[in-house]
Short mmCIF file of C-alpha atoms and ligand atoms in Angstrom, two decimals:
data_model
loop_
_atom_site.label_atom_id
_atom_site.label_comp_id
_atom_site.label_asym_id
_atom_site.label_seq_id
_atom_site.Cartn_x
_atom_site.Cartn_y
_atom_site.Cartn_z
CA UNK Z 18 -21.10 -6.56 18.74
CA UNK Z 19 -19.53 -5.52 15.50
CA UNK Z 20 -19.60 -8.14 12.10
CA UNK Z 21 -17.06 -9.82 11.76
CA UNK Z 22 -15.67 -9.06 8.07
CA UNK Z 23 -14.26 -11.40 5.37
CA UNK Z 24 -13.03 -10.66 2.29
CA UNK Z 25 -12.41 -12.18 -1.20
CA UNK Z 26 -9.50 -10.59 -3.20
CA UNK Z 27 -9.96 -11.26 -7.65
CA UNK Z 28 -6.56 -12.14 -8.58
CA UNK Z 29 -7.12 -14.89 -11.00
CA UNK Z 30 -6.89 -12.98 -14.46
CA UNK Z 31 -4.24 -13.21 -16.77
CA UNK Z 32 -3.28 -9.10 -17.05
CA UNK Z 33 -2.40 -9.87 -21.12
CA UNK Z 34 -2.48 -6.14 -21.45
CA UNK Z 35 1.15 -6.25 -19.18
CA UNK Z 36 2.61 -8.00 -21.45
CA UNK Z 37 4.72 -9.74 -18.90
CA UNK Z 38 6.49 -12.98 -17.73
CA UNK Z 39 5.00 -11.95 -14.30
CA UNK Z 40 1.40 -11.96 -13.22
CA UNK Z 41 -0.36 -8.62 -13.30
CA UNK Z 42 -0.84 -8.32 -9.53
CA UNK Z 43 3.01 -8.98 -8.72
CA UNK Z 44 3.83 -6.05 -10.30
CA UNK Z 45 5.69 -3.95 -7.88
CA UNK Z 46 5.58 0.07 -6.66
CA UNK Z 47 8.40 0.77 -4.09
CA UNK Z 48 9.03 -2.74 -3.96
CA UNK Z 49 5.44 -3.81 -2.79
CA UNK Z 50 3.18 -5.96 -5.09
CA UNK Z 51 0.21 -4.70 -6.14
CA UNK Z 52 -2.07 -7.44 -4.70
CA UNK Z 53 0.01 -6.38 -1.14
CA UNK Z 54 -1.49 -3.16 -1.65
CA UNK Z 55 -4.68 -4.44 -1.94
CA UNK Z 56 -4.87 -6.77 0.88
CA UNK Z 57 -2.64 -3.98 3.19
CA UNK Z 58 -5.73 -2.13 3.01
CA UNK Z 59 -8.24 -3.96 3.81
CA UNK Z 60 -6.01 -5.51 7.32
CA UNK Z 61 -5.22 -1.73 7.66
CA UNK Z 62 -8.87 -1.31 8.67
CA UNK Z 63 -8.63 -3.94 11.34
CA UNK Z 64 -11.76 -5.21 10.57
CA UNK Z 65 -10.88 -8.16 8.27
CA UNK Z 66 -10.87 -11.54 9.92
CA UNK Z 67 -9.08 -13.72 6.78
CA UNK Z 68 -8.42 -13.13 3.36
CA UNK Z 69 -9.51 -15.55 0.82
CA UNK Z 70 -7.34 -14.57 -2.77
CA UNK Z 71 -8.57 -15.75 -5.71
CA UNK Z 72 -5.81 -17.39 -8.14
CA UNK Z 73 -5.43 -18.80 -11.70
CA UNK Z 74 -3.29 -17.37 -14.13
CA UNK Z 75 0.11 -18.11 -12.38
CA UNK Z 76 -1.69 -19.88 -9.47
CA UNK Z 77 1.73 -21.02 -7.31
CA UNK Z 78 3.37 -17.52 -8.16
CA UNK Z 79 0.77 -15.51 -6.71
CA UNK Z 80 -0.50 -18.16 -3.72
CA UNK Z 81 4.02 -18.59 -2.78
CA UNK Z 82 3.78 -14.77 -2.59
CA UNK Z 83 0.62 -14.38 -0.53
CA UNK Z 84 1.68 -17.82 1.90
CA UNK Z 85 5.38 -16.04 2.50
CA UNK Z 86 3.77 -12.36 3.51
CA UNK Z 87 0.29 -12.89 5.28
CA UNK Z 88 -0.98 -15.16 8.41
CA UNK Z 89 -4.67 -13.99 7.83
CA UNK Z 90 -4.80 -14.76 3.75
CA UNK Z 91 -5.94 -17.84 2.02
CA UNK Z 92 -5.64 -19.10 -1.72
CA UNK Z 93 -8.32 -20.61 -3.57
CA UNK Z 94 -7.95 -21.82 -7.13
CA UNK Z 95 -9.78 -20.40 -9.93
CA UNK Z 96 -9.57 -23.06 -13.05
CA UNK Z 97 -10.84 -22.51 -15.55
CA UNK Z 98 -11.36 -19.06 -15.43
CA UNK Z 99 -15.29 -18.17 -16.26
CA UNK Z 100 -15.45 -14.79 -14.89
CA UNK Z 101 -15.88 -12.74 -11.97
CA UNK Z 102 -19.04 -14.17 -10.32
CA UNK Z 103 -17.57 -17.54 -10.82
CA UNK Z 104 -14.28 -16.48 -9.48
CA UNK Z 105 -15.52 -15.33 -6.21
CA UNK Z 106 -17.69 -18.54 -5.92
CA UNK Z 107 -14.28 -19.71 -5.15
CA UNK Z 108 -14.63 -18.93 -1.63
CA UNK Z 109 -18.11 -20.08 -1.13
CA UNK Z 110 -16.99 -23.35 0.19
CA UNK Z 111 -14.61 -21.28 2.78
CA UNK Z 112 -17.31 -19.26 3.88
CA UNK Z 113 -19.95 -21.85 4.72
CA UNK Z 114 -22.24 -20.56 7.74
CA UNK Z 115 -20.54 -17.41 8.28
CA UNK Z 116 -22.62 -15.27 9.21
CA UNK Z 117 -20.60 -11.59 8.88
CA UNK Z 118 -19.71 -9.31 5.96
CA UNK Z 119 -17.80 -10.43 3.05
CA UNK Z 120 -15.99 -7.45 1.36
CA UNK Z 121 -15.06 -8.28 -2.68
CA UNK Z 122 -12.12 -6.19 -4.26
CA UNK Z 123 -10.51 -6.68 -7.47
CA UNK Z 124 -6.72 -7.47 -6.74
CA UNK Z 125 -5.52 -4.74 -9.22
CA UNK Z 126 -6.31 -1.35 -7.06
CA UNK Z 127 -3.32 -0.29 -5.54
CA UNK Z 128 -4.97 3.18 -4.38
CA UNK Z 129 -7.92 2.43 -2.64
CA UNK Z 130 -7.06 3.61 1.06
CA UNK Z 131 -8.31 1.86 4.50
CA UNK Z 132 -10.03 4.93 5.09
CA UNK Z 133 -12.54 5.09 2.29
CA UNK Z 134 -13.05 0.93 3.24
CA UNK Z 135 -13.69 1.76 6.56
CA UNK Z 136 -16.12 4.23 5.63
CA UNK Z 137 -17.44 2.35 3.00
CA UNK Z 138 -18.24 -0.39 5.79
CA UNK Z 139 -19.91 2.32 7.41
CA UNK Z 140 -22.13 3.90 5.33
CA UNK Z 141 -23.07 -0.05 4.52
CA UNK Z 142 -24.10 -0.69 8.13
CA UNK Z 143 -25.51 2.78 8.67
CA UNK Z 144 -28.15 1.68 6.12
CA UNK Z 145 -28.71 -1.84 6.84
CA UNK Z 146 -27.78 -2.69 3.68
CA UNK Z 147 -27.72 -6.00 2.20
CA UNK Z 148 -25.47 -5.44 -0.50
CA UNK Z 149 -23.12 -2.22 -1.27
CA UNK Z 150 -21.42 -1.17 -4.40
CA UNK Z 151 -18.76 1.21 -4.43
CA UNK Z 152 -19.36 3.10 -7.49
CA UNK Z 153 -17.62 6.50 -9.34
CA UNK Z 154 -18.65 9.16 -11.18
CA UNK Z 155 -16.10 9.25 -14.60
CA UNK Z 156 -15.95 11.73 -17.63
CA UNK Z 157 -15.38 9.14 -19.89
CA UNK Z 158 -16.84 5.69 -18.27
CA UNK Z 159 -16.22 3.88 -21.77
CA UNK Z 160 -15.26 -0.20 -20.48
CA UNK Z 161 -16.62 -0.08 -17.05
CA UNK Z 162 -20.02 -1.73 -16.02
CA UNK Z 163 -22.74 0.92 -15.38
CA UNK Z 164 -24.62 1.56 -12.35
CA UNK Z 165 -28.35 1.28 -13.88
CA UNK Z 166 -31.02 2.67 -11.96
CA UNK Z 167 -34.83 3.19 -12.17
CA UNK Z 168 -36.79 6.95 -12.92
CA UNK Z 169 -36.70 7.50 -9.28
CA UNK Z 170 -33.04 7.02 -8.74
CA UNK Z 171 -33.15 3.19 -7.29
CA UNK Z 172 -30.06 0.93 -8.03
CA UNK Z 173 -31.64 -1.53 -10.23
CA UNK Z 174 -28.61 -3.45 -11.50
CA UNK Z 175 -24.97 -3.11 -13.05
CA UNK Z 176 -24.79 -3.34 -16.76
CA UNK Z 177 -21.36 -4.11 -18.78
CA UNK Z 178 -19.90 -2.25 -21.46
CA UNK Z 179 -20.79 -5.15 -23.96
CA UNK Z 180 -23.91 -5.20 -22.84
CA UNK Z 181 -25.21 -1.94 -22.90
CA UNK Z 182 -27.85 -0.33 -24.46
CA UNK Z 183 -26.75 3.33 -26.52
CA UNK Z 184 -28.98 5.14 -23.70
CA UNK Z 185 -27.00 2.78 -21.05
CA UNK Z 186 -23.72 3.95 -22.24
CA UNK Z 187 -24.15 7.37 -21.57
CA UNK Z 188 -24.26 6.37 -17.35
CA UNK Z 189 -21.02 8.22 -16.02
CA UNK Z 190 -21.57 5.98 -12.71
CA UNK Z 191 -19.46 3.32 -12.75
CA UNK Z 192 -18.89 0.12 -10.86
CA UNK Z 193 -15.30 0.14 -9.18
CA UNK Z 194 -15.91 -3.84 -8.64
CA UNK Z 195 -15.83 -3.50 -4.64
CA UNK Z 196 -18.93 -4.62 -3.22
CA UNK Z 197 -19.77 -5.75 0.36
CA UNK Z 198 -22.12 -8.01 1.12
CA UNK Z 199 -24.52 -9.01 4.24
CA UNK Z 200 -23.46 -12.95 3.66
CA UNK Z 201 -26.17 -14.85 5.13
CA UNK Z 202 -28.88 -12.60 2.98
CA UNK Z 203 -27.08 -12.43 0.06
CA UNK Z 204 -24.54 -15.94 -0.41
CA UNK Z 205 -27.38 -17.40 -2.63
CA UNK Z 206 -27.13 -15.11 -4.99
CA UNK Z 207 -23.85 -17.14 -6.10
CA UNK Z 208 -25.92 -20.10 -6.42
CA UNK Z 209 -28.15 -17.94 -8.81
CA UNK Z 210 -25.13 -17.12 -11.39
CA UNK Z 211 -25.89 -17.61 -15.29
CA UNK Z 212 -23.62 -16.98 -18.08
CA UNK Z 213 -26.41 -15.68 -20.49
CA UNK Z 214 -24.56 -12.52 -21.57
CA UNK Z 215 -22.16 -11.29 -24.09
CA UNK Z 216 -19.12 -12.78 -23.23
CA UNK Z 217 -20.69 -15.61 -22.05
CA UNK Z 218 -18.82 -15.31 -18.34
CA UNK Z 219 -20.49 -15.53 -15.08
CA UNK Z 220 -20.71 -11.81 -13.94
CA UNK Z 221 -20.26 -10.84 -10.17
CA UNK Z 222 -22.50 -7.51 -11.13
CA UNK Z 223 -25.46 -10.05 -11.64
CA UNK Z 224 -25.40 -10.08 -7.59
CA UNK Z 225 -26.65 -7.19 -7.51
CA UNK Z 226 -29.76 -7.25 -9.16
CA UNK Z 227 -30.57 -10.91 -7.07
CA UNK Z 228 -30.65 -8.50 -4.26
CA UNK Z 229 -33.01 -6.08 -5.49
CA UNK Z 230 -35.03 -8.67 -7.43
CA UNK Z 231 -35.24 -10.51 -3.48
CA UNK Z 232 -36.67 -7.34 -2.37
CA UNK Z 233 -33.17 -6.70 -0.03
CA UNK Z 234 -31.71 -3.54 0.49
CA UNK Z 235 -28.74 -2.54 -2.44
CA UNK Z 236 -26.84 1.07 -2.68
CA UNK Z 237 -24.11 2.31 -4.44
CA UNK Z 238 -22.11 4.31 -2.36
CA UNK Z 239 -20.32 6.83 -4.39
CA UNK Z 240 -16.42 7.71 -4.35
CA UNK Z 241 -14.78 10.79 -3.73
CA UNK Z 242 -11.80 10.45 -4.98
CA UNK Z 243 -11.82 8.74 -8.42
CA UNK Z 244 -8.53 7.72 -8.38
CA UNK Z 245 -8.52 5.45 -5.64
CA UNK Z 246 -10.37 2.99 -7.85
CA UNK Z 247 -8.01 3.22 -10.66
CA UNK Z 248 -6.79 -0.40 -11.98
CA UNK Z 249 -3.83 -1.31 -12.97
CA UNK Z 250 -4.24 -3.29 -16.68
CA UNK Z 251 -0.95 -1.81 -18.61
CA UNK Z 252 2.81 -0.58 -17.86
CA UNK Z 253 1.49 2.76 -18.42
CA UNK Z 254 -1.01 2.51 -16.07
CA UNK Z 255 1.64 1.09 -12.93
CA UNK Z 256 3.77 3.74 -13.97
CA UNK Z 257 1.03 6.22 -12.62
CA UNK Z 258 0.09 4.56 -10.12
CA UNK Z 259 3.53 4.88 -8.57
CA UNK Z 260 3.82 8.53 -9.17
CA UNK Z 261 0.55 8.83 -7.51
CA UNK Z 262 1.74 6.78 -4.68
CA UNK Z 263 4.66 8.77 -4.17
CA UNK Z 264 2.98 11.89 -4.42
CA UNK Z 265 0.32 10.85 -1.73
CA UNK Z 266 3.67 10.02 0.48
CA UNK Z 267 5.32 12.97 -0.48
CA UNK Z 268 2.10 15.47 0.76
CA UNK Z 269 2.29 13.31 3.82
CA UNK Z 270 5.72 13.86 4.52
CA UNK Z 271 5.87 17.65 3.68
CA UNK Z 272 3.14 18.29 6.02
CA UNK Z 273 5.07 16.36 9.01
CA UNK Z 274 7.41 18.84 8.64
CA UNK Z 275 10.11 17.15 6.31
CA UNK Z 276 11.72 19.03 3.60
CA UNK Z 277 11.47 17.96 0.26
CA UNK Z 278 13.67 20.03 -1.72
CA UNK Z 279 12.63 18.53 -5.44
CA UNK Z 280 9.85 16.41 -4.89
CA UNK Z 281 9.63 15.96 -8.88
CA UNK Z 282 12.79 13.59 -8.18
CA UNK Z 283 12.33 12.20 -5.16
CA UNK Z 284 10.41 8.52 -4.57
CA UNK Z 285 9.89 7.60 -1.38
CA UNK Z 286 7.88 4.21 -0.44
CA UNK Z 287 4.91 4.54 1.97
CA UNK Z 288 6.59 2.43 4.42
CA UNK Z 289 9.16 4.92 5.35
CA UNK Z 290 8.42 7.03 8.70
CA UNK Z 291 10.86 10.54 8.86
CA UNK Z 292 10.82 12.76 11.30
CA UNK Z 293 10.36 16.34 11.00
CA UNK Z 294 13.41 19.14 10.00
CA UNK Z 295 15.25 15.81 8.10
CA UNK Z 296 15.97 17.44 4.59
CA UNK Z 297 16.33 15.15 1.67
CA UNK Z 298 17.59 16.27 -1.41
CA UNK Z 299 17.27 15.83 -4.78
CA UNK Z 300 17.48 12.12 -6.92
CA UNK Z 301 16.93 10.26 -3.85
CA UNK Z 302 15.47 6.93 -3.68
CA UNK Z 303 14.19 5.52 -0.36
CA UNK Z 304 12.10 2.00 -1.00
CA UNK Z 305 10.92 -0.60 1.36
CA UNK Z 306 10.47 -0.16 5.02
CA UNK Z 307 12.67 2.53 7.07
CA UNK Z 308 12.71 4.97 10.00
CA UNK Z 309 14.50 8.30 9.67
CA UNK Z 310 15.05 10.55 12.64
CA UNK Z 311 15.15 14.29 13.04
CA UNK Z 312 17.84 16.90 11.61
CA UNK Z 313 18.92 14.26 8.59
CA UNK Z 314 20.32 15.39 5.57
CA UNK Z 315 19.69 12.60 2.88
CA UNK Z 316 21.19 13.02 -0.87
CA UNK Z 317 21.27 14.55 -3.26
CA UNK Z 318 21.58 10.82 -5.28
CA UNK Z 319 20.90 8.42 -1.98
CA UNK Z 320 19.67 5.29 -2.49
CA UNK Z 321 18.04 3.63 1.01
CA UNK Z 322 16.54 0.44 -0.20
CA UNK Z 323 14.89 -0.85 3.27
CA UNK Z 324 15.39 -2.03 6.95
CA UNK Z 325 17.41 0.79 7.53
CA UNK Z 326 16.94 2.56 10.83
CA UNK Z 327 18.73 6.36 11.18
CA UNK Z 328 19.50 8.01 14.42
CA UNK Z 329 18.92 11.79 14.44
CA UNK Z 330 21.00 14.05 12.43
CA UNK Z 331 22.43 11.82 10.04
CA UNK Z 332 24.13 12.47 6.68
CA UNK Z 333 24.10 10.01 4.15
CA UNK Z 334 25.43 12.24 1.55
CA UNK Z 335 25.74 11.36 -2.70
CA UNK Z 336 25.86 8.52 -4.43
CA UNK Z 337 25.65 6.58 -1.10
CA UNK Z 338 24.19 2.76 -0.63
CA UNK Z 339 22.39 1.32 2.48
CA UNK Z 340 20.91 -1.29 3.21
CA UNK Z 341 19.25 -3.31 6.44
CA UNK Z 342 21.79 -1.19 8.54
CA UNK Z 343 21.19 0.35 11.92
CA UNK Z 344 22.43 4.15 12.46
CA UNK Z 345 22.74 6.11 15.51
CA UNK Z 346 22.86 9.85 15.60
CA UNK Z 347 25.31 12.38 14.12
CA UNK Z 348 26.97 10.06 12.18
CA UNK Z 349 28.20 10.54 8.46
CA UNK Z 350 28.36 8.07 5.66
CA UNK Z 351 28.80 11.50 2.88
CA UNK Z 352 30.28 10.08 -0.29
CA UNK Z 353 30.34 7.59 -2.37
CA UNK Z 354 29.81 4.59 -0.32
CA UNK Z 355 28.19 1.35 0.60
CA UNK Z 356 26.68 0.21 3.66
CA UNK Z 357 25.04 -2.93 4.33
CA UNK Z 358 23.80 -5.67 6.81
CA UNK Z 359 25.77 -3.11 9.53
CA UNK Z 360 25.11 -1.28 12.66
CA UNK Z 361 26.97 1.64 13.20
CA UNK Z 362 27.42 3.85 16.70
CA UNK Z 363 26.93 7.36 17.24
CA UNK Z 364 29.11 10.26 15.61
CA UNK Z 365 30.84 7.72 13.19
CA UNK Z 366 32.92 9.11 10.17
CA UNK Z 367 32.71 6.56 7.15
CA UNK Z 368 35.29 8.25 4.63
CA UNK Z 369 34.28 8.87 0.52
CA UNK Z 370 33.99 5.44 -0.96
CA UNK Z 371 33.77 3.19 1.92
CA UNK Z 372 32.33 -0.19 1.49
CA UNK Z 373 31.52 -2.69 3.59
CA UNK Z 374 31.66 -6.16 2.04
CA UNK Z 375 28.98 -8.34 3.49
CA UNK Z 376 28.23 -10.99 0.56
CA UNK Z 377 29.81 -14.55 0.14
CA UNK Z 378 28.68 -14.76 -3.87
CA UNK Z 379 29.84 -18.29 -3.53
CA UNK Z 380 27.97 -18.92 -0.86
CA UNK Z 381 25.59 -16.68 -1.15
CA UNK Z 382 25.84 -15.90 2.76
CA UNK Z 383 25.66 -12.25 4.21
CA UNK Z 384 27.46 -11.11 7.38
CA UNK Z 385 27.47 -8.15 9.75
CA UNK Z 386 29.79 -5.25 10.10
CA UNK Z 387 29.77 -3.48 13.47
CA UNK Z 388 30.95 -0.17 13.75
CA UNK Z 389 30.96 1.48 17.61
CA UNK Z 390 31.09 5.15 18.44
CA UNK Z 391 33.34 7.59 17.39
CA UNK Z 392 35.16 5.69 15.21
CA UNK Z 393 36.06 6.67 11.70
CA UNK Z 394 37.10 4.78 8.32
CA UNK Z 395 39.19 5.98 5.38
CA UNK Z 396 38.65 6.85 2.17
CA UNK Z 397 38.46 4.24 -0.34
CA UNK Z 398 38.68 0.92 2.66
CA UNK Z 399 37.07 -2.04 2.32
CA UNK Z 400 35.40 -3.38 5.54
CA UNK Z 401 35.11 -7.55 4.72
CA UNK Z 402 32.71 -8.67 6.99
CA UNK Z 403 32.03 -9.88 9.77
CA UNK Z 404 33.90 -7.59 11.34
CA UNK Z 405 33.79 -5.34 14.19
CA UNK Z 406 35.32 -1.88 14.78
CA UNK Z 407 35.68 -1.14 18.05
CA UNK Z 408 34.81 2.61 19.83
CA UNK Z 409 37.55 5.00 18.97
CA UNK Z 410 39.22 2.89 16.35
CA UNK Z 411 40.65 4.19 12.70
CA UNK Z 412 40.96 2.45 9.44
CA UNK Z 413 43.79 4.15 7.36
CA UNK Z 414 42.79 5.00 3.86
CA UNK Z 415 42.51 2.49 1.35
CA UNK Z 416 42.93 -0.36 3.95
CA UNK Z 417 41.20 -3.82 3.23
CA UNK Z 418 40.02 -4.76 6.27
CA UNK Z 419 39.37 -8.68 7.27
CA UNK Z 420 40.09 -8.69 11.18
CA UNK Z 421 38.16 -7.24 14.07
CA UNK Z 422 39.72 -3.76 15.10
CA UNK Z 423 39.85 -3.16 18.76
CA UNK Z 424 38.96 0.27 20.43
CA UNK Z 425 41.04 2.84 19.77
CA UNK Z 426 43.63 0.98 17.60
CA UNK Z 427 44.38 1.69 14.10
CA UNK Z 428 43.89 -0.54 11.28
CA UNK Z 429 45.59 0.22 8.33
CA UNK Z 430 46.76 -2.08 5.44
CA UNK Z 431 48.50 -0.59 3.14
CA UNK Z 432 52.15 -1.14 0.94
CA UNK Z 433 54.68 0.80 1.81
CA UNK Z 434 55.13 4.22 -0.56
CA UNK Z 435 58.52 3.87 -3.02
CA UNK Z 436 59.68 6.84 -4.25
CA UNK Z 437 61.63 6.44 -7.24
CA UNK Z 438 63.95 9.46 -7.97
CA UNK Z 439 64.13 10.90 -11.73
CA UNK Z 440 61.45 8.28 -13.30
CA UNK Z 441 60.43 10.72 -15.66
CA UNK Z 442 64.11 10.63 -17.10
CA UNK Z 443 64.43 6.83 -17.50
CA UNK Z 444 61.16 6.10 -19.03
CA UNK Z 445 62.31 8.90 -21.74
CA UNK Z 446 65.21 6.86 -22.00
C1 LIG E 15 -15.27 -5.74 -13.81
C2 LIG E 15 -16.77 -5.54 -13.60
C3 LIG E 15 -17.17 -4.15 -14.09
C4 LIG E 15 -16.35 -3.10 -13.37
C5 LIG E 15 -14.86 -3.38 -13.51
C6 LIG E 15 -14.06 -2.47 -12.62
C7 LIG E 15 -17.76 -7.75 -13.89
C8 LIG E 15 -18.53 -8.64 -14.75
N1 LIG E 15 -17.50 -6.54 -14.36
O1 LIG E 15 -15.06 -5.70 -15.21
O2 LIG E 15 -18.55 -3.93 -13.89
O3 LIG E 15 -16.67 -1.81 -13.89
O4 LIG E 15 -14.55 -4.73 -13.11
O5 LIG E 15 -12.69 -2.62 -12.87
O6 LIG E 15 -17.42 -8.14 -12.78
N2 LIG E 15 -10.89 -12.16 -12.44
C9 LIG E 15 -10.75 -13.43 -11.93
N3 LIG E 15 -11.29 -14.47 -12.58
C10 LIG E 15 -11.98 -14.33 -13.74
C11 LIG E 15 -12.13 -13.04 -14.26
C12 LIG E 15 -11.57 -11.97 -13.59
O7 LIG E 15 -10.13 -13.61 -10.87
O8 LIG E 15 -12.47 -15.34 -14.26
C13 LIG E 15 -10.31 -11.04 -11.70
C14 LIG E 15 -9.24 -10.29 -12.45
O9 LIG E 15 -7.97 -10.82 -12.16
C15 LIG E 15 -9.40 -8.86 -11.93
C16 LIG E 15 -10.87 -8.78 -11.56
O10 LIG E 15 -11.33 -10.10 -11.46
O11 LIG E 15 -8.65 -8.63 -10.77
C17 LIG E 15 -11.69 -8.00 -12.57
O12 LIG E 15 -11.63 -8.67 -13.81
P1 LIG E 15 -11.69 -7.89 -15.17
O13 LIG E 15 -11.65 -8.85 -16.27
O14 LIG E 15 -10.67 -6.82 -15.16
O15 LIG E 15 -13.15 -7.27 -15.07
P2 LIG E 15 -13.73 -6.17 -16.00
O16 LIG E 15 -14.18 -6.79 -17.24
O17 LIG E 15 -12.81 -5.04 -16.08
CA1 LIG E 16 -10.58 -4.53 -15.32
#
C-alpha cells in the first residue's frame, strides 16, 4: 500500500519586505492567496492526508483564512518565531506515531505545480530515500542555502548564505526549502535542532545533514523548471508571479483551442475552464472560478469576476460586468452592462447599459434576477431585484423595473414624452 503523506506548510514569517498591512502569504493572484496556491498543490496530488500550516506573524488572519477554505488543513502556532527548523517542530506534536511521509513547503511558492510534487514523491520512493531535497540550479544563487556535497558528488548538507564559506558561495545548487521526509527515520532529527549559527535561528537545512550523519539515505532531487520555486518576498516579485500565472493559463488555453486575440492584455485566473472556438478579446479580465462554453465572444474590456457559468455562443460584449450569474446559450449581454447574482435563459437580448440591481447597501442583502428565454431588456433599464422576467417578455427602454414581468408581457416604465412647440423661441425670450 502507498504512504500515506502529510505535510507542513511555513507560513509563520512576517514578509517585512511587502511592506503591507496584510500578511505575506494572503497576498492574492486572480483572487487566490498565495498560501491557497501552495496548499492547492499539494491536495491537487491527492496524496496529502492533512495539512498542518504553520502561523505567527498575523496568526488569526492567516489560520480564519485557512479554517474558512480547507477541511483537510490545520493551524499550529509559531511564537516566538526562532526559525525554520523550529517552525516546523510545530507539528511534531500533530504528527506523533505517524508513520508516512511528511512533505515541508515554504508557504510563499505560488508556482510549484502538483506535477513536479508528485514526481518529486516519486523519485523519493523510487530511491528509498529517507530524506529528499528539492534543489535548483541558479545563475546567480546569492541568499539561498547551498546544496554542499562531498568530492564524489554525495549530499553532505545545506549551507546558508551567512554561513558560507567564499568556495561555498560559488554552489549554483540551491535549496528551494521543500523537503520530504520518511517520518519515522527521520522525526528525531527535530529533536536534534541547535541554534549555533549565524543568525542564531534553528535551521530546518540542519535536517539534512542528521540524516546523512545517521548513515540514512538523503538526495537532492533537482528542478526543471526554476521558476516553479520562485518565492514571493516583495510587490515586485507577486507582480511576476501573476504574469507568470497567467501566462501558464494562457498556453493552456490557446492550446485547447481558445483564441486569445492579445494575450499581452488578457488575465485569466487558473480556475476558469473555456471551451474551444470561444474568442476573447482584448482588456479582458476573467478572475475566480468560471465555465465558458463553445463559440463565445468575450470583450474587448469584459470583466467576469467568478461563479459565472456561460452557455455556448455567448456574447458578453465591452465594458460589461458579471458576476455569480448563470447563462444559457446564444444569449447577448453586448454593451455596457451589469449582471449579477442572475440566471438568464437561452437567446436573451440584455440592451446597452442594462443593470440588474441585486444589492440592499443598507442591508447589505443580495437577491436574484431571473431572466427566461427569449426575452429581451432595453437600453439603459434597471432590473431591481428579485425579480423575474418571464419567457417572451420585454422591458421598454429606460424602464426601472421592481415587479415580476410575466411571459410575454411588456414592462415598461417610463413618463410620458411632452413636446413643447417653439422652446427655442421662449428661452431666447
Ligand atoms: C530558507 C532556507 C534556505 C532556502 C530558502 C528557500 C533555512 C534555514 N533556510 O531560507 O536554505 O534556500 O528558504 O527560499 O530554512 N518561517 C516560519 N517561521 C520562522 C522562520 C520562517 O514560519 O521562524 C517561514 C517563512 O514564513 C517562510 C519560510 O519559513 O515561508 C522560509 O523562511 P525564510 O526566512 O524566507 O527562509 P530563508 O532565510 O529564505
Ligand atoms: Ca525566503
Amino acid at each position: 500500500m502507498e504512504k500515506a503523506i502529510k505535510s507542513i506548510i511555513l507560513a509563520a514569517g512576517k514578509g517585512t519586505r511587502m511592506k503591507s498591512q496584510t500578511p505575506k502569504v494572503l497576498h492574492k493572484i486572480f483572487n487566490k492567496e498565495i498560501l491557497g496556491y501552495v496548499i492547492d498543490a499539494v491536495n491537487s496530488t491527492g496524496k496529502a492526508q492533512e495539512n498542518y500550516i504553520i502561523v505567527g506573524h498575523c496568526a488569526q488572519q492567516v489560520e480564519d483564512y485557512v479554517n474558512n477554505n480547507y477541511d483537510n488543513a490545520k493551524c499550529c502556532l509559531q511564537s516566538p518565531q526562532l526559525g525554520t527548523g523550529h517552525a516546523a517542530f510545530q507539528a511534531y506534536e500533530d504528527l506523533k506515531g505517524f508513520d508516512g511521509e511528511v512533505i515541508i513547503l515554504n508557504g510563499d511558492i505560488p508556482l510549484l505545480t502538483s506535477e513536479t510534487i508528485d514526481k518529486f514523491i516519486e523519485e523519493h520512493r523510487k530511491n528509498n530515500n529517507a530524506l529528499t531535497v528539492m534543489s535548483a540550479i541558479l545563475e546567480d544563487p546569492t541568499n539561498y542555502g547551498r546544496i554542499v556535497r562531498d568530492e564524489n558528488g554525495n549530499l553532505k548538507g545545506i549551507v546558508e548564505e551567512k554561513d558560507t564559506t567564499e568556495e561555498q558561495k560559488k554552489i549554483k545548487e540551491i535549496n528551494t526549502g521543500v523537503y520530504l521526509l520518511d517520518w519515522p527515520k527521520v522525526h528525531e532529527a527535530f529533536l536534534n535542532l541547535d541554534s549555533n549559527n549565524a543568525q542564531h535561528e534553528y535551521y530546518l537545512t540542519d535536517i539534512v545533514k542528521w540524516t546523512i550523519n545517521k548513515g540514512l539515505k538523503a538526495r537532492s532531487f533537482v528542478l526543471e523548471n526554476n521558476e516553479e520555486s520562485f518565492g514571493i518576498n516583495s510587490k515586485k516579485q507577486l507582480a511576476e508571479a501573476a504574469k507568470i500565472i497567467k501566462n501558464r493559463v494562457l498556453d493552456k488555453l490557446l492550446d485547447d483551442g481558445v483564441t486569445i486575440v492579445d494575450p499581452d492584455t488578457t488575465y485569466i485566473s487558473p480556475e476558469t475552464e473555456i471551451e474551444a472556438d470561444t474568442i476573447i478579446y482584448p482588456c479582458t479580465y476573467i478572475e475566480g472560478k468560471n465555465k465558458i462554453g463553445r463559440d463565445c465572444k468575450i470583450g474587448p474590456f469584459a470583466r467576469i469576476r467568478g461563479d459565472v457559468e456561460l452557455g455556448d455562443s455567448v456574447k458578453i460584449g465591452n465594458f460589461v460586468e458579471i458576476k455569480k450569474t448563470k447563462i444559457k446559450s446564444h444569449t447577448n449581454v453586448c454593451h455596457l452592462s451589469y449582471v449579477g447574482d442572475s440566471t438568464l435563459g437561452c437567446n436573451v437580448n440584455i440592451g446597452a447599459g442594462t443593470i440588474t440591481a441585486n444589492y440592499n447597501h443598507i442591508t447589505k442583502e443580495k437577491f436574484q434576477t431571473v431572466i427566461d428565454d427569449n426575452a429581451s431588456t432595453g437600453s439603459n433599464s434597471v432590473i431591481v431585484a428579485p425579480a423575474h422576467i418571464g419567457e417572451n417578455a420585454s422591458i421598454g427602454a429606460g424602464s426601472v423595473i421592481s415587479k415580476d414581468i410575466e411571459p410575454n408581457a411588456l414592462g415598461l416604465t417610463r413618463a410620458p414624452l411632452k413636446i413643447l412647440k417653439g422652446w427655442f423661441d421662449r428661452v431666447k425670450r
